[in-house]
Short mmCIF file of C-alpha atoms and ligand atoms in Angstrom, two decimals:
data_model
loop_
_atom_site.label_atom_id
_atom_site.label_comp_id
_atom_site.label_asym_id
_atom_site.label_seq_id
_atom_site.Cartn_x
_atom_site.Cartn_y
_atom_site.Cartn_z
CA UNK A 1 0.00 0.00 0.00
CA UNK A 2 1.44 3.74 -0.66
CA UNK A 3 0.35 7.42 0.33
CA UNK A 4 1.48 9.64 -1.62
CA UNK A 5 4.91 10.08 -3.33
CA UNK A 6 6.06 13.60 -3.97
CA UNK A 7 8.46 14.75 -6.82
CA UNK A 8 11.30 16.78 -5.67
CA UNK A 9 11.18 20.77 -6.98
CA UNK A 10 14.13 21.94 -8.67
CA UNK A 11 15.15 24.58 -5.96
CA UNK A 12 15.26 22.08 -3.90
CA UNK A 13 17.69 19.58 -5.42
CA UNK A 14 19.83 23.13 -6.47
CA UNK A 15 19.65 23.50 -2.41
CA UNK A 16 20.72 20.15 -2.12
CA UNK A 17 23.48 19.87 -4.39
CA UNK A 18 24.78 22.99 -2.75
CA UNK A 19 24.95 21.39 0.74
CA UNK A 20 26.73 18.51 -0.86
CA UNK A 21 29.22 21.24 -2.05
CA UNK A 22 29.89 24.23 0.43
CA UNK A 23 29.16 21.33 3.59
CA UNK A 24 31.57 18.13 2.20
CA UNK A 25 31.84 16.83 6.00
CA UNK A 26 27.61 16.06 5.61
CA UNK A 27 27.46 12.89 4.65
CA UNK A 28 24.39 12.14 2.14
CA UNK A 29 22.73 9.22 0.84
CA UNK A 30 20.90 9.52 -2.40
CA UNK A 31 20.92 5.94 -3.38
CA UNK A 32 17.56 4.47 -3.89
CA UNK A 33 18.03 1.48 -1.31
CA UNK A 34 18.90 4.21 1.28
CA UNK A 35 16.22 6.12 0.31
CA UNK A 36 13.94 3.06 0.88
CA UNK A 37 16.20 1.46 3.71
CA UNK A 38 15.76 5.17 6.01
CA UNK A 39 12.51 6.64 4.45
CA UNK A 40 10.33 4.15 6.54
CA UNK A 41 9.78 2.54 9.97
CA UNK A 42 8.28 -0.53 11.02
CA UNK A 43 4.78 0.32 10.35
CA UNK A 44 5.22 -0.50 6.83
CA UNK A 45 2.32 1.69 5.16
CA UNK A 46 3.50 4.32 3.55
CA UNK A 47 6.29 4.04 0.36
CA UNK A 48 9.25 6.14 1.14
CA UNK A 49 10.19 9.03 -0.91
CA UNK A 50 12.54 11.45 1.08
CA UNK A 51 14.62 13.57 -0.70
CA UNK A 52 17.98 12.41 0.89
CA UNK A 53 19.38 10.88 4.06
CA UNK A 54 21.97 13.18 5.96
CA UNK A 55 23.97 11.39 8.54
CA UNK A 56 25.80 13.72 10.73
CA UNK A 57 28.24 12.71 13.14
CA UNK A 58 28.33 15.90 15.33
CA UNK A 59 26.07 18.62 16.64
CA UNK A 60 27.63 20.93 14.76
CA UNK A 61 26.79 19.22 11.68
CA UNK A 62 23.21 19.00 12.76
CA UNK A 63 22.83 22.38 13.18
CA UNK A 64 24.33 22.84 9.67
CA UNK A 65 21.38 20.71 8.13
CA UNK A 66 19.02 22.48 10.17
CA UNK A 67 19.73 25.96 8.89
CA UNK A 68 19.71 24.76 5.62
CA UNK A 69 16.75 23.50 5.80
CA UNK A 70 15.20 26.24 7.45
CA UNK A 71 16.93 28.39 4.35
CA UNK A 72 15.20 26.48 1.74
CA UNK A 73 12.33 25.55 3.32
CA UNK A 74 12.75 21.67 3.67
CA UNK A 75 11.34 19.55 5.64
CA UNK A 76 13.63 17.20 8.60
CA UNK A 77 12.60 13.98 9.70
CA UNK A 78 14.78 12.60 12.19
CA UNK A 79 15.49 9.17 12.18
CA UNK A 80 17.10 6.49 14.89
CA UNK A 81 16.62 2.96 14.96
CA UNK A 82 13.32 2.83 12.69
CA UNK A 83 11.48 0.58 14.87
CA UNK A 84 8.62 2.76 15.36
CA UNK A 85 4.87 1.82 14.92
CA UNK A 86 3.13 4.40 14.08
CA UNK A 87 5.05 6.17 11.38
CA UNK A 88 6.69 9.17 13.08
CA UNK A 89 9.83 8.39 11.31
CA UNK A 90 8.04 8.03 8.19
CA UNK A 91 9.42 10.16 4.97
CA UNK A 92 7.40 9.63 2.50
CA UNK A 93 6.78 13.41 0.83
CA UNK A 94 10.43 14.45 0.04
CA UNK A 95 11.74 15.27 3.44
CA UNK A 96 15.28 15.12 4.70
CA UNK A 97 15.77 12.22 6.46
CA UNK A 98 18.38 13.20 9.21
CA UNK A 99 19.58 9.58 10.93
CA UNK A 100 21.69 9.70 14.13
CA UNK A 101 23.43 6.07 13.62
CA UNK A 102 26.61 7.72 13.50
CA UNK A 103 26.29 9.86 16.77
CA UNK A 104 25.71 6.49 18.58
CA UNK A 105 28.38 7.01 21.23
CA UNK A 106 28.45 6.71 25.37
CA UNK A 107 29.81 10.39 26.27
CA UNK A 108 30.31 10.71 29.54
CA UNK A 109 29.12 8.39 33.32
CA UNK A 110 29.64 10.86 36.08
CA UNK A 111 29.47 8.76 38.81
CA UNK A 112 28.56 11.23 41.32
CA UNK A 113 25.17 11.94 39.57
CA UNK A 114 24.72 8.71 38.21
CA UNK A 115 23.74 9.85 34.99
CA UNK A 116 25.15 8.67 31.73
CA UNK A 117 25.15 11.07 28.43
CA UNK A 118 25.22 10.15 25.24
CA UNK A 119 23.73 10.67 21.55
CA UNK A 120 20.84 10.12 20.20
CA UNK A 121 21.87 6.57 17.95
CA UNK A 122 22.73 4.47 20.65
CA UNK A 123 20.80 1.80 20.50
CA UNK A 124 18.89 0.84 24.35
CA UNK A 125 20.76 -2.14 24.74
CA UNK A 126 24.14 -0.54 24.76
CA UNK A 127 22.78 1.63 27.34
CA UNK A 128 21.97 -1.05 29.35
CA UNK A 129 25.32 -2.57 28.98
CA UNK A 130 27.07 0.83 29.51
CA UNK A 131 25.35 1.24 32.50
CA UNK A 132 25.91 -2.22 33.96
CA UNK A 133 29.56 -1.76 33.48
CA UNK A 134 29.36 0.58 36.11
CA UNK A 135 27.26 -1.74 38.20
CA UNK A 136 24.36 0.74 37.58
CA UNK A 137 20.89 0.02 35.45
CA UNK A 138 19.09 2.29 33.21
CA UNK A 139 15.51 0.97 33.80
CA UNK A 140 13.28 1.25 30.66
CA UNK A 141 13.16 -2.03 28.32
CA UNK A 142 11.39 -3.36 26.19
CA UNK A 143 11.30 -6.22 23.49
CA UNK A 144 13.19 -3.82 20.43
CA UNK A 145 15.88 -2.86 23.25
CA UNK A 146 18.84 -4.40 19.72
CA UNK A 147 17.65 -2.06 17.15
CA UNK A 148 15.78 0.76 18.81
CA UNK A 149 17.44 4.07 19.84
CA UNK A 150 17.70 6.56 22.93
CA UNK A 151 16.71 9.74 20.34
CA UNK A 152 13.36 7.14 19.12
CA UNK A 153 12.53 6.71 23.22
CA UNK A 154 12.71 9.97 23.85
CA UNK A 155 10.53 10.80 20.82
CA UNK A 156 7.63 8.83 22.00
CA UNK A 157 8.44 8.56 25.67
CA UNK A 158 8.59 5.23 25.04
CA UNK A 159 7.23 3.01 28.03
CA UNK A 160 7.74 -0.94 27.74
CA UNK A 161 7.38 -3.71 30.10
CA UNK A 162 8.87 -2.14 33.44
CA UNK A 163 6.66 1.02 33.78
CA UNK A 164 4.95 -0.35 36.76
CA UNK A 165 8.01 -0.03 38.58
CA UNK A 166 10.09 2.64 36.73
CA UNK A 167 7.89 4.91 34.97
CA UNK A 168 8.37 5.54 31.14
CA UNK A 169 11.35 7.54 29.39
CA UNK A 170 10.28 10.65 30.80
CA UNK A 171 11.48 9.72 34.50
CA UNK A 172 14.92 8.73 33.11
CA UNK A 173 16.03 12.10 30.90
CA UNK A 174 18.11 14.39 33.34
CA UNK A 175 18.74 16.80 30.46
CA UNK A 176 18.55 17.47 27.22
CA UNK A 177 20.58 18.83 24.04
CA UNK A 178 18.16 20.10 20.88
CA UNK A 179 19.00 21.55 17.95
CA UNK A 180 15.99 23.93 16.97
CA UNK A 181 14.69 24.53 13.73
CA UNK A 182 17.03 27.73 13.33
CA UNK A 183 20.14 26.05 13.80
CA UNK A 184 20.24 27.49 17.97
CA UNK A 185 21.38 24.76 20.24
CA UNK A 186 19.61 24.54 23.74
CA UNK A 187 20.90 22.67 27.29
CA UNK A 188 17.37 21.47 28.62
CA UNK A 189 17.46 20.99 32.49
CA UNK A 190 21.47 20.50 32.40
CA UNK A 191 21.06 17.44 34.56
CA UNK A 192 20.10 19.17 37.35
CA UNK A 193 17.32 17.35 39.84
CA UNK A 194 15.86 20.12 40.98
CA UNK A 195 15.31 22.98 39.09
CA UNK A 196 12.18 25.14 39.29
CA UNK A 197 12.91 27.78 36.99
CA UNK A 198 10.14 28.09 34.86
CA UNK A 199 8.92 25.97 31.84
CA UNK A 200 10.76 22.66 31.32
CA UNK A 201 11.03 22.71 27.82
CA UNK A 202 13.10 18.69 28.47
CA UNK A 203 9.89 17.66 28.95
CA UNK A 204 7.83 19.49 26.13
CA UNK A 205 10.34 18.29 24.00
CA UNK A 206 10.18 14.00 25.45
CA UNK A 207 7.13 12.96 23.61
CA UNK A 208 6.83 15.03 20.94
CA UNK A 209 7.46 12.96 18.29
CA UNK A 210 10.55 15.56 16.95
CA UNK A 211 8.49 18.06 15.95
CA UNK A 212 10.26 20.54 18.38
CA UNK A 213 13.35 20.07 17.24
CA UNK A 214 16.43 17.51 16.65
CA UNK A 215 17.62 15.54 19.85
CA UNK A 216 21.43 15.55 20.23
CA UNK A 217 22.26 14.82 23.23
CA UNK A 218 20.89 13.15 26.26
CA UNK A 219 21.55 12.92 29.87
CA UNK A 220 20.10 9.86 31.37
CA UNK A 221 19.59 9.13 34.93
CA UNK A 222 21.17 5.75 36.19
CA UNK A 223 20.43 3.30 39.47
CA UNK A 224 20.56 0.70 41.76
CA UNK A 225 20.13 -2.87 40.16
CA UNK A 226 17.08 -4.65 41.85
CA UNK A 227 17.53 -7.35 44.03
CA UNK A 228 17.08 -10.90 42.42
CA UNK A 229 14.00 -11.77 40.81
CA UNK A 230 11.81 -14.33 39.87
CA UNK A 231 9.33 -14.55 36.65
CA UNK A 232 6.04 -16.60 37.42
CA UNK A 233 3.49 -17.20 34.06
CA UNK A 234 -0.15 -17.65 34.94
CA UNK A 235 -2.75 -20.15 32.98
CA UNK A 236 -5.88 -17.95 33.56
CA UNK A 237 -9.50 -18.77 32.92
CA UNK A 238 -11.19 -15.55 32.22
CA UNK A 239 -10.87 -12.11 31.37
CA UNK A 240 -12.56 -10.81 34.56
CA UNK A 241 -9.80 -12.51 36.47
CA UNK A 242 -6.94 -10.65 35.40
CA UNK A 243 -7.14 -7.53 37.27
CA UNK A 244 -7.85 -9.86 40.55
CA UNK A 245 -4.75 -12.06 39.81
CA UNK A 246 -3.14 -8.07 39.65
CA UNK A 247 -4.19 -7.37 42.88
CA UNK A 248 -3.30 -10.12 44.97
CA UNK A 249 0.22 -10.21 43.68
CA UNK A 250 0.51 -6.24 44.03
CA UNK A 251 -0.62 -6.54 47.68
CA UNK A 252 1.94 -9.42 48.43
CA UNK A 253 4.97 -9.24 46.22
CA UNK A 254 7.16 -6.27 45.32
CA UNK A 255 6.27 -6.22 41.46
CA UNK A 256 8.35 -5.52 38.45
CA UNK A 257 6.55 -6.28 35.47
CA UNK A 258 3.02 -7.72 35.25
CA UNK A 259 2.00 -8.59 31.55
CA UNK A 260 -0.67 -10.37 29.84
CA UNK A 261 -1.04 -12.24 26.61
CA UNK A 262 -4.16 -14.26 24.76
CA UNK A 263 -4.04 -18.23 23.42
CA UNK A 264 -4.07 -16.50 20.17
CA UNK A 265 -0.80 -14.22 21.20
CA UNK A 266 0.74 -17.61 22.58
CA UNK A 267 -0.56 -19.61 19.28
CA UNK A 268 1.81 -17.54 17.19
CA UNK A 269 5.03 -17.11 19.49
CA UNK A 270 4.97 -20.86 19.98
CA UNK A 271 4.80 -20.96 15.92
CA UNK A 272 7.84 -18.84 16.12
CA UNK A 273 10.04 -21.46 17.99
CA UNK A 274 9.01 -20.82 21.99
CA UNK A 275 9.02 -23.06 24.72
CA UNK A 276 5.38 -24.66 25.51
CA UNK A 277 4.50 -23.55 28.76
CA UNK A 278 1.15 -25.86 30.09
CA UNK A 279 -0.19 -28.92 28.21
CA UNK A 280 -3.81 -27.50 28.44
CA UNK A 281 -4.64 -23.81 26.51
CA UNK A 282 -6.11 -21.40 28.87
CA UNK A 283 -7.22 -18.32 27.29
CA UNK A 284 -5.42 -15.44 29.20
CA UNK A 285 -1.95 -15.63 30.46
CA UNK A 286 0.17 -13.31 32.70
CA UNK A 287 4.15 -13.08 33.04
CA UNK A 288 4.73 -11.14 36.14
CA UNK A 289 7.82 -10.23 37.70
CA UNK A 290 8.87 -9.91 41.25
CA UNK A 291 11.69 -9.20 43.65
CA UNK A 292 12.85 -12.91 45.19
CA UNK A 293 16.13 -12.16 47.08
CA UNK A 294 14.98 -13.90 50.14
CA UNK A 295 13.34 -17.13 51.15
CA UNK A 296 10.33 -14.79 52.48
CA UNK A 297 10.21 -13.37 49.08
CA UNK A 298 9.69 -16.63 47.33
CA UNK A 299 7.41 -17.74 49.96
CA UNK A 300 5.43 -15.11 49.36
CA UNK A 301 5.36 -15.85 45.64
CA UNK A 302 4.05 -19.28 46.50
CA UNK A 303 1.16 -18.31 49.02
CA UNK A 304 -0.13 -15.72 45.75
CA UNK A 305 0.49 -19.00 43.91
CA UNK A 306 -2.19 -20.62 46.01
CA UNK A 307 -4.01 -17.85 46.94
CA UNK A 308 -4.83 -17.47 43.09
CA UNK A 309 -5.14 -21.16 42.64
CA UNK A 310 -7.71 -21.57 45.85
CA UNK A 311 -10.12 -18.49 44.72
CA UNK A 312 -10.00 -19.77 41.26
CA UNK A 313 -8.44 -16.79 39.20
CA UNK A 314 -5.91 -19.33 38.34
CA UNK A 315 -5.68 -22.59 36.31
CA UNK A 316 -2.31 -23.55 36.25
CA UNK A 317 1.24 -21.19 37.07
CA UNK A 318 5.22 -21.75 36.68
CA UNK A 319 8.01 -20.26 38.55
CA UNK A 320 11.04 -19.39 37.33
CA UNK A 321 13.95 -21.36 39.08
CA UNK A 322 16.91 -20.03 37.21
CA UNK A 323 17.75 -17.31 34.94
CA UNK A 324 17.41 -19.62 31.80
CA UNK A 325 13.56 -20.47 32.66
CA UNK A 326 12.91 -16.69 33.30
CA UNK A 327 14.44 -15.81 30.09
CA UNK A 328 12.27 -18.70 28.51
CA UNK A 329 9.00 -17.14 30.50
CA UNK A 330 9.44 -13.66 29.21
CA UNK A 331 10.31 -14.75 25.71
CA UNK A 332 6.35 -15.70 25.27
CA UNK A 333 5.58 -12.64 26.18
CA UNK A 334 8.47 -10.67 24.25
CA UNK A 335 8.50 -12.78 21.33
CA UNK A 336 5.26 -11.68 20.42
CA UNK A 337 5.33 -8.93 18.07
CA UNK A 338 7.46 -10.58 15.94
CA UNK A 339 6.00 -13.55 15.92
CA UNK A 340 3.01 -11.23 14.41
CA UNK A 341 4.95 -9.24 12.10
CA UNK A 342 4.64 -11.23 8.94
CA UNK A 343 0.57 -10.93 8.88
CA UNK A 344 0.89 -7.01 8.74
CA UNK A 345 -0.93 -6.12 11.72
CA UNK A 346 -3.40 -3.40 12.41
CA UNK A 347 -1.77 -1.84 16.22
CA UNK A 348 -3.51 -0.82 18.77
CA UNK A 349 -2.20 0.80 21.34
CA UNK A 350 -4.23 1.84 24.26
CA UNK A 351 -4.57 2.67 28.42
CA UNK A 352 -6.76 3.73 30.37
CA UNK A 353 -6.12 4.37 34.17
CA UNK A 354 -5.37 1.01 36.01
CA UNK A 355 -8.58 1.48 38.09
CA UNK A 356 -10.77 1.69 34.81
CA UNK A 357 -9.01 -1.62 33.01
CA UNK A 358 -12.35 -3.64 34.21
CA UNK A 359 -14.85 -1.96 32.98
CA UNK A 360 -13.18 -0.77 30.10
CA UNK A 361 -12.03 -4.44 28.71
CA UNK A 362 -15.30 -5.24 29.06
CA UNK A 363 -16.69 -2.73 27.09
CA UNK A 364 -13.78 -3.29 24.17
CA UNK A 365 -14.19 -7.50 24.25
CA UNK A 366 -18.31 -6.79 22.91
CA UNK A 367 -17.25 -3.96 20.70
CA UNK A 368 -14.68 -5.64 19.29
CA UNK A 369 -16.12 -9.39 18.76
CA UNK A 370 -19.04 -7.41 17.32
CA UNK A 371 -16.77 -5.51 14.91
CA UNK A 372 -13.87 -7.98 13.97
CA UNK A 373 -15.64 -11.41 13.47
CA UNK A 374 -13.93 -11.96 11.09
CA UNK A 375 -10.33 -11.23 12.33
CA UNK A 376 -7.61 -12.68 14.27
CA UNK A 377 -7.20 -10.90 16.79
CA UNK A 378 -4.27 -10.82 19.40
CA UNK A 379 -4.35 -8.75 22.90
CA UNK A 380 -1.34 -8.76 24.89
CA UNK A 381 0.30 -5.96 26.43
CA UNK A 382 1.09 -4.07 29.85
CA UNK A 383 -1.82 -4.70 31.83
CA UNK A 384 -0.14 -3.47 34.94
CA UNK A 385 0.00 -0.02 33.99
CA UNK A 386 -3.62 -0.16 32.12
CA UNK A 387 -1.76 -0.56 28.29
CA UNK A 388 -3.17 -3.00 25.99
CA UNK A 389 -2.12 -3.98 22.73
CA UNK A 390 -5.03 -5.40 20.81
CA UNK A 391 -3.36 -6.55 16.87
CA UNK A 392 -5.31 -6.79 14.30
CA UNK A 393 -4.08 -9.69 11.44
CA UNK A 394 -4.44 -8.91 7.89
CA UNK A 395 -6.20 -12.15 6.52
CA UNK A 396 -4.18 -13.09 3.27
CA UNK A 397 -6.81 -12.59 0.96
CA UNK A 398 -7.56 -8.90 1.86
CA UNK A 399 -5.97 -6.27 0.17
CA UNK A 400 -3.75 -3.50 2.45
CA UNK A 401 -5.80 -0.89 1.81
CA UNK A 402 -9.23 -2.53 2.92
CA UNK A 403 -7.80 -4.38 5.93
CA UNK A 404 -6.81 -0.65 6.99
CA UNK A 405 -9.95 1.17 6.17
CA UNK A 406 -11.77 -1.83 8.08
CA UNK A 407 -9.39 -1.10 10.98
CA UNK A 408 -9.65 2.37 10.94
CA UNK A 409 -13.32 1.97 11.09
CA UNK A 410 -13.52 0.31 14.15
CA UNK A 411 -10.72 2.34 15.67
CA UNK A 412 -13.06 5.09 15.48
CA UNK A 413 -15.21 3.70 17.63
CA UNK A 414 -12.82 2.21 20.12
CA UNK A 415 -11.70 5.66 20.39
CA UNK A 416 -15.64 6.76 21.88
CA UNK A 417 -15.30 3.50 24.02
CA UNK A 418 -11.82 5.33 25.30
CA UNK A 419 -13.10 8.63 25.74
CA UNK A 420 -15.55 7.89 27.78
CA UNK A 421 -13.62 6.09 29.69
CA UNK A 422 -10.75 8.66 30.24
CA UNK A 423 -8.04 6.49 27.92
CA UNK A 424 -5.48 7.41 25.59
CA UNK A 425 -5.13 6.25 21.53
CA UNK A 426 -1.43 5.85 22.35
CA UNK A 427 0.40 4.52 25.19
CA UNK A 428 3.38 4.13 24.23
CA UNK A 429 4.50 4.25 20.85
CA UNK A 430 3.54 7.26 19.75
CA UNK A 431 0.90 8.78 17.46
CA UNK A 432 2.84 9.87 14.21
CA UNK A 433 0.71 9.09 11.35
CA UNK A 434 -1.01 6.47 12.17
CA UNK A 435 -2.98 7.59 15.09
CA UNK A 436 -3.59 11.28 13.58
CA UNK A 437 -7.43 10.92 13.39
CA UNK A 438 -8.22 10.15 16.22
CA UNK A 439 -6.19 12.42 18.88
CA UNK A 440 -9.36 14.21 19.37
CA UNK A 441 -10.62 11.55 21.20
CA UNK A 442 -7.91 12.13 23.73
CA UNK A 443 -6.69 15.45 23.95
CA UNK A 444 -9.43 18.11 23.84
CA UNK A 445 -9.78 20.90 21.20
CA UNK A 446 -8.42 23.55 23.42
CA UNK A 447 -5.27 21.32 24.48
CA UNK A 448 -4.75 20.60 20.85
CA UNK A 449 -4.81 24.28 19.97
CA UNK A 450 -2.07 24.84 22.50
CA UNK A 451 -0.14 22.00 21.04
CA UNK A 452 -0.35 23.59 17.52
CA UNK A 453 0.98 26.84 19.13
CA UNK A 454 3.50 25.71 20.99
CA UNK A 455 4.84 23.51 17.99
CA UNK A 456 4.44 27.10 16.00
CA UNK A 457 6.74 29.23 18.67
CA UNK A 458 9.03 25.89 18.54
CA UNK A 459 9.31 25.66 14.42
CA UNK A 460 7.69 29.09 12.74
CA UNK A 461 8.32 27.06 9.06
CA UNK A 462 6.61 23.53 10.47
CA UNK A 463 9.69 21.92 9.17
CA UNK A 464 10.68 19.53 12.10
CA UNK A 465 8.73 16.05 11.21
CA UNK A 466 5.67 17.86 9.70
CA UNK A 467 2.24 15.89 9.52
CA UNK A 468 3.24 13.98 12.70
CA UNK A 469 1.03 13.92 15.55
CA UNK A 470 -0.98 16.64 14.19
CA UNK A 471 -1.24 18.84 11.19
C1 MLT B 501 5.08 -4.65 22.94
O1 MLT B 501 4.86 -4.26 24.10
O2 MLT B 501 5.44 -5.81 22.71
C2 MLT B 501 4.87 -3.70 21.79
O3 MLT B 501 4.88 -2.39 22.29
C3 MLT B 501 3.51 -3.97 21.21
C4 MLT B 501 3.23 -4.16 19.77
O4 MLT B 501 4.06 -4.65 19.00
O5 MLT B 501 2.07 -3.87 19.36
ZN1 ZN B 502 4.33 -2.35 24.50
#
C-alpha cells in the first residue's frame, strides 16, 4: 500500500546539491536502497520518498542541516533505529531524512550523579550494557531494546514492560541537548534534579514525536540494580480474572513487570520457535515479575500462587527457578510482536487508568467481537499499567488498503469507548501518522490548539517532522 509520493522541486535539489558542495563533511545518501532502507519505519504503510538521508556525526553538523533546511524551506525527519509503529519516522513526501546512527556514542558516566550522556543513535541495549559496566541500570526495556534508539525513546516517551516499577522515558532524561529549527542549540534541564525555573522545555520536548526540534544529546539518569527476581506465568481462565490475579500479587509481592497475553498471542510465538508452557490452553496468560532475594520473598510468591489457585483466578502457574527459565517465560511474552509481524498487523495501542481496566475491557471484548468477526485478533500488552495492545491480522486474501480502512473503522469507535472512559489512543509508541485521526478523542480541542501553538513558537516554518502527531 502507498500514500502519496512527492516529486522533488528543482530549488530544492539546487539547495541540495549545494549542501553537498559548500558542507563536504555532511554525509548524504541519495541511493535508492537508502532512500527506501531510512525513508520508513516498522509500520510499513507508507512508500518512502525522502529527498535524501543526511547522517551527521556531530552537533555541529546537525545544526548545519538544520539551517539549511530552514533556508530552503525543507522539511527534517529525524530518524534512529526505525522501529517505530506508528510512522513518526516516516518520509514519504520528500523530506530530509536526518539519521543519528553515526552519533551512537556513550559520552560521559559521572558517577557522582549517576547519569550517563550520550547521543541520540545508541541503540537501548548498549545503554543497558554501559550502565551495567558501572554496576548501575538504566531501567526502561522493552522487546526492540537491539535495534531501537535513545533519540526514538525519547521521541515517544517510550514506556515498555517495566513502567509499573520505573515509569516511562520521561522519569529517566536528566537533560537534554536540541537543535531547533534555526540552527540554535539549547541545554534542557542541564542534569540538574531540581530545578524550578520556569517551563521545562526537556519535557515538552520527550514525547513530541521531533516536531520541536532535533535531539542531540541526552543525559540519562542511572540506578541501583534490583535485588534478584523471579518470573512466574499464569494459565488464567477468564478475562474478569486478570485484574484480581493483579491485585493479589501487588498486595503481596514487590512487582516488576506484570504482563498479559491471549491463546491466540501464545498460538503464534509458539509458531515462532518458543518453549510450551502448560499442556492445556487457557485463554489469558500473565508473566509477572517480582523481587525474590529472600526465602520470604519466594514464599510469598508461592502463598499468591495458592491464593490465586484456591479463589479460582488461576488454572495452572510456573516459577522461574533459574535465569534460563525466566528468560524462557518472558520470551512468550516478548517474542510476540514478531512472531506477528509477517501478517501485517493493524496496532492498537491503548490505556486507560489502572482502576478503569475492568470496565473498560469489558466494554472493548463486545465492541470488538461485534466488529472484527472476522479477524484474528491478538491482545497482549502491559496490563499493569492499564496498556493493551489489541493486533489486528491482515487475513491473506484482503488487500492492504481494505484491511486498513476496516481497521480504521472500528478504531473510530474504540476511540468513543476510550473517551468515555478517560483512555489514551497511544500509550506508548507514539501517534505519528497512524494515530492522527483520532487524537481528538484524547486530547481536547483547546489542548490541541495549545499544542499547535506551541509547535508554532518551537518551528515558525513547520519543518521539524511535519504531519506527525498533528497537522
Ligand atoms: C510490545 O509491548 O510488545 C509492543 O509495544 C507492542 C506491539 O508490537 O504492538
Ligand atoms: Zn508495549
Amino acid at each position: 500500500m502507498s500514500e502519496s509520493t512527492t516529486s522533488i522541486a528543482a530549488p530544492v535539489i539546487a539547495a541540495l546539491d549545494e549542501l553537498r558542495r559548500t558542507q563536504s563533511d555532511v554525509r548524504l545518501l541519495t541511493d535508492p536502497a537508502d532512500l527506501e532502507h531510512y525513508g520508513r519505519d516498522w509500520t510499513r504503510r507508507w512508500t518512502p520518498a525522502p529527498l535524501a538521508i543526511a547522517l551527521p556525526a556531530s552537533i555541529e553538523e546537525v545544526q548545519t542541516i538544520a539551517r539549511w533546511a530552514s533556508a530552503h524551506a525543507v522539511a527534517l525527519v529525524p530518524s534512529g533505529g526505525r522501529t517505530g509503529l506508528s510512522g513518526g519516522a516516516v518520509a514519504a513526501r520528500g523530506e530530509l531524512v536526518v539519521s543519528f546512527e553515526r552519533m551512537n556514542r556513550v559520552l560521559e558516566f559521572n558517577a557522582v550523579d549517576r547519569t550517563l550522556t550520550v547521543q541520540p543513535g545508541i541503540a537501548l541495549e548498549t545503554v543497558h550494557k554501559a550502565a551495567a559496566e558501572h554496576g548501575l541500570i538504566y531501567p526502561v526495556d522493552f522487546a526492540a531494546r537491539g535495534s531501537c534508539s535513545i533519540g526514538g525513546n525519547i521521541a515517544t516517551n517510550a514506556g515498555g514492560i517495566r513502567v509499573i516499577r520505573y515509569g516511562n522515558t520521561r522519569e529517566w532524561v536528566a537533560g537534554l541537548k536540541l537543535v531547533a529549527a534555526n540552527g540554535d542549540l539549547l541545554e534542557l534541564n542541564r542534569g540538574l534534579i531540581k530545578n524550578s525555573s520556569g517551563y521545562d522545555l526537556r519535557q515538552l520536548v520527550i514525547g513530541a514525536e521531533g516536531t520541536l526540534g532535533l535531539v542531540v544529546e541526552a543525559t540519562l539518569r542511572l540506578t541501583d540494580p534490583p535485588p534478584a527476581s523471579q518470573v512466574m506465568l499464569f494459565a488464567v481462565a477468564e478475562m474478569a480474572a486478570l485484574m484480581r490475579v493483579f491485585a493479589v500479587c501487588r498486595r503481596r509481592l514487590n512487582l516488576s513487570a506484570f504482563e498479559f497475553f491471549t491463546d491466540r498471542a501464545l498460538h503464534h510465538v509458539l509458531a515462532h520457535g518458543a518453549q510450551k508452557p502448560f499442556d492445556d490452553v487457557s485463554p489469558y496468560y500473565v508473566v509477572t515479575e517480582f523481587d525474590a532475594a529472600d526465602e520470604a520473598q519466594q514464599q510469598a510468591a508461592l502463598e499468591v500462587f495458592e491464593q490465586c489457585l484456591n479463589q479460582g483466578l488461576v488454572n495452572d502457574g510456573v516459577l522461574s527457578q533459574s535465569e534460563a527459565q525466566a528468560a524462557a517465560l518472558w520470551r512468550l511474552r516478548e517474542g510476540i510482536t514478531e512472531s506477528l509481524a509477517s501478517h501485517r498487523p493493524y496496532k492498537n495501542d491503548i490505556s486507560v487508568r489502572i482502576s478503569a481496566v475492568p470496565a473498560f475491557l469489558d466494554e472493548m471484548q463486545a465492541l470488538l467481537a461485534r466488529e472484527y468477526p472476522q479477524f484474528d485478533m491478538v491482545w497482549f500488552g502491559h496490563i499493569g499499567d492499564g496498556n493493551l495492545h489489541i493486533n489486528v491480522l491482515k487475513p491473506a486474501e484482503l488487500g492492504d488498503a481494505e484491511f486498513v480502512a476496516q481497521c480504521e473503522r472500528v478504531t473510530k469507535l474504540l476511540s468513543g469507548v476510550l473517551a468515555r472512559h478517560g483512555g489514551s489512543i497511544s500509550a506508548e509508541h507514539g501517534i505519528g501518522l497512524v494515530k492522527k485521526p483520532y487524537l481528538s478523542g484524547t486530547r481536547s480541542a483547546a489542548e490541541i490548539d495549545l499544542m499547535r501553538g506551541v509547535r508554532r513558537v518551537f518551528d515558525p516554518q513547520g519543518l521539524m517532522n511535519p504531519g506527525k502527531l498533528f497537522d
